[in-house]
Coordinates of C-alpha atoms in Angstrom, one line a residue:
M1 CA 134.7 94.2 100.7
F2 CA 131.2 92.7 100.7
T3 CA 131.0 89.3 99.1
L4 CA 128.1 86.9 99.3
S5 CA 127.4 83.9 97.2
I6 CA 123.9 83.1 96.3
N7 CA 122.4 80.2 94.4
W8 CA 121.6 81.6 91.0
L9 CA 119.6 78.5 90.0
A10 CA 117.3 79.1 93.0
V11 CA 117.1 82.8 92.0
L12 CA 116.1 81.7 88.5
L13 CA 113.5 79.2 89.7
S14 CA 112.1 81.7 92.2
T15 CA 111.8 84.4 89.5
V16 CA 110.0 81.9 87.1
A17 CA 107.7 80.9 90.0
L18 CA 106.8 84.5 90.7
Q19 CA 106.0 85.1 87.0
M20 CA 103.8 82.1 86.9
L21 CA 102.0 83.0 90.1
G22 CA 101.6 86.6 88.9
A23 CA 100.1 85.4 85.6
A24 CA 97.7 83.1 87.4
W25 CA 96.8 85.8 89.9
F26 CA 96.3 88.8 87.6
M27 CA 94.9 86.9 84.6
G28 CA 93.0 84.1 86.3
V29 CA 92.0 85.1 89.9
I30 CA 91.5 88.9 89.8
P31 CA 91.1 90.3 86.3
K32 CA 87.6 91.7 86.8
P33 CA 88.2 93.1 90.3
Y34 CA 91.5 94.6 89.1
A35 CA 89.7 96.3 86.2
L36 CA 87.0 97.5 88.6
A37 CA 89.6 99.0 90.9
L38 CA 91.1 100.9 88.0
E39 CA 87.6 101.6 86.5
R40 CA 89.0 100.2 83.3
T41 CA 86.6 97.4 82.3
D42 CA 88.2 97.6 78.8
L43 CA 91.1 95.7 80.3
V44 CA 89.2 92.5 81.0
D45 CA 90.0 89.7 78.5
R46 CA 92.6 91.9 76.8
K47 CA 95.9 90.3 75.8
P48 CA 98.7 91.9 77.9
E49 CA 101.3 94.0 76.1
P50 CA 104.9 92.9 76.3
I51 CA 105.8 95.5 79.0
F52 CA 103.2 93.8 81.3
I53 CA 105.1 90.5 80.9
A54 CA 108.7 91.8 80.9
G55 CA 108.2 94.4 83.7
P56 CA 106.9 92.0 86.4
L57 CA 109.6 89.4 85.3
L58 CA 112.4 92.0 85.9
C59 CA 110.8 93.2 89.1
G60 CA 110.4 89.6 90.4
L61 CA 114.1 89.0 89.6
V62 CA 115.1 92.1 91.6
V63 CA 112.9 91.1 94.6
T64 CA 114.3 87.6 94.4
V65 CA 117.9 88.7 94.4
A66 CA 117.2 91.0 97.3
N67 CA 115.6 88.2 99.2
A68 CA 118.6 85.9 98.4
I69 CA 121.1 88.5 99.7
L70 CA 119.1 89.3 102.8
L71 CA 118.5 85.6 103.7
R72 CA 122.2 84.9 103.4
S73 CA 123.2 88.0 105.2
F74 CA 120.9 87.2 108.1
H75 CA 122.0 83.6 108.1
I76 CA 118.4 82.4 107.7
D77 CA 118.5 78.8 106.6
T78 CA 115.4 77.1 108.0
M79 CA 112.0 77.1 106.4
P80 CA 110.2 78.5 109.4
D81 CA 112.6 81.4 109.8
A82 CA 112.5 82.0 106.0
L83 CA 108.7 82.2 106.1
V84 CA 108.8 84.6 109.0
F85 CA 111.3 86.8 107.2
G86 CA 109.1 86.6 104.0
A87 CA 106.0 87.6 106.0
I88 CA 107.8 90.5 107.7
S89 CA 109.4 91.8 104.6
G90 CA 106.4 91.1 102.5
I91 CA 104.0 93.0 104.7
G92 CA 106.6 95.7 105.7
Y93 CA 107.8 96.5 102.2
L94 CA 105.6 95.0 99.5
V95 CA 102.1 95.2 101.0
A96 CA 102.8 98.7 102.4
T97 CA 104.1 99.8 99.0
V98 CA 101.1 98.4 97.2
F99 CA 98.8 100.5 99.4
N100 CA 101.0 103.5 99.1
V101 CA 100.9 103.3 95.3
A102 CA 97.1 102.8 95.4
I103 CA 96.5 106.0 97.3
N104 CA 97.1 108.4 94.4
P105 CA 94.6 110.3 92.2
N106 CA 95.1 107.9 89.3
I107 CA 93.6 104.9 91.2
P108 CA 89.9 105.5 91.6
R109 CA 89.4 102.7 94.1
P110 CA 92.5 102.6 96.2
V111 CA 91.3 100.2 99.0
L112 CA 90.0 97.7 96.5
Y113 CA 93.2 98.0 94.5
G114 CA 95.3 97.4 97.6
A115 CA 93.1 94.6 98.8
I116 CA 93.3 92.6 95.6
N117 CA 97.0 93.2 94.9
A118 CA 98.5 92.9 98.4
P119 CA 97.8 89.2 98.8
Y120 CA 99.7 88.4 95.6
F121 CA 102.8 90.3 96.7
L122 CA 102.8 88.7 100.2
L123 CA 102.3 85.2 98.8
S124 CA 105.0 85.8 96.1
N125 CA 107.4 86.9 98.7
L126 CA 106.7 83.8 100.8
V127 CA 107.2 81.6 97.8
S128 CA 110.5 83.4 96.9
C129 CA 111.9 82.9 100.4
A130 CA 110.7 79.3 100.5
I131 CA 112.4 78.4 97.2
L132 CA 115.6 80.3 98.1
T133 CA 115.8 78.5 101.5
A134 CA 114.9 75.1 100.1
M135 CA 117.8 75.4 97.6
P136 CA 120.7 76.9 99.6

């Protein structure tokens, strides 16, 4: 049977950190380029609906739990190793998925969409891995 203990306080703190980083990124750093990538200038300065707050929170929790399980499973317990893992999984899964989502007919400017979203997902994964490793 597979059993693995993870630090749920670290998971909670990481999830909150990702939510705060996401709010700063999408509401403070890139709101205009994001709207431009979607050709939806009506989104700028618009208050987000509850799903746009709860959805990323839940997704951040899922990513954080996955990171916690993988870091423990691979016995990654030093910050440099955690950041390498975060970079590899961030680029290999999250950044690649952002660009894959972007290249569909509903995203009018896929390269811009990927270019402005990918850095957040890579950075958030690095932050998640750092918090989880700092709080074993």
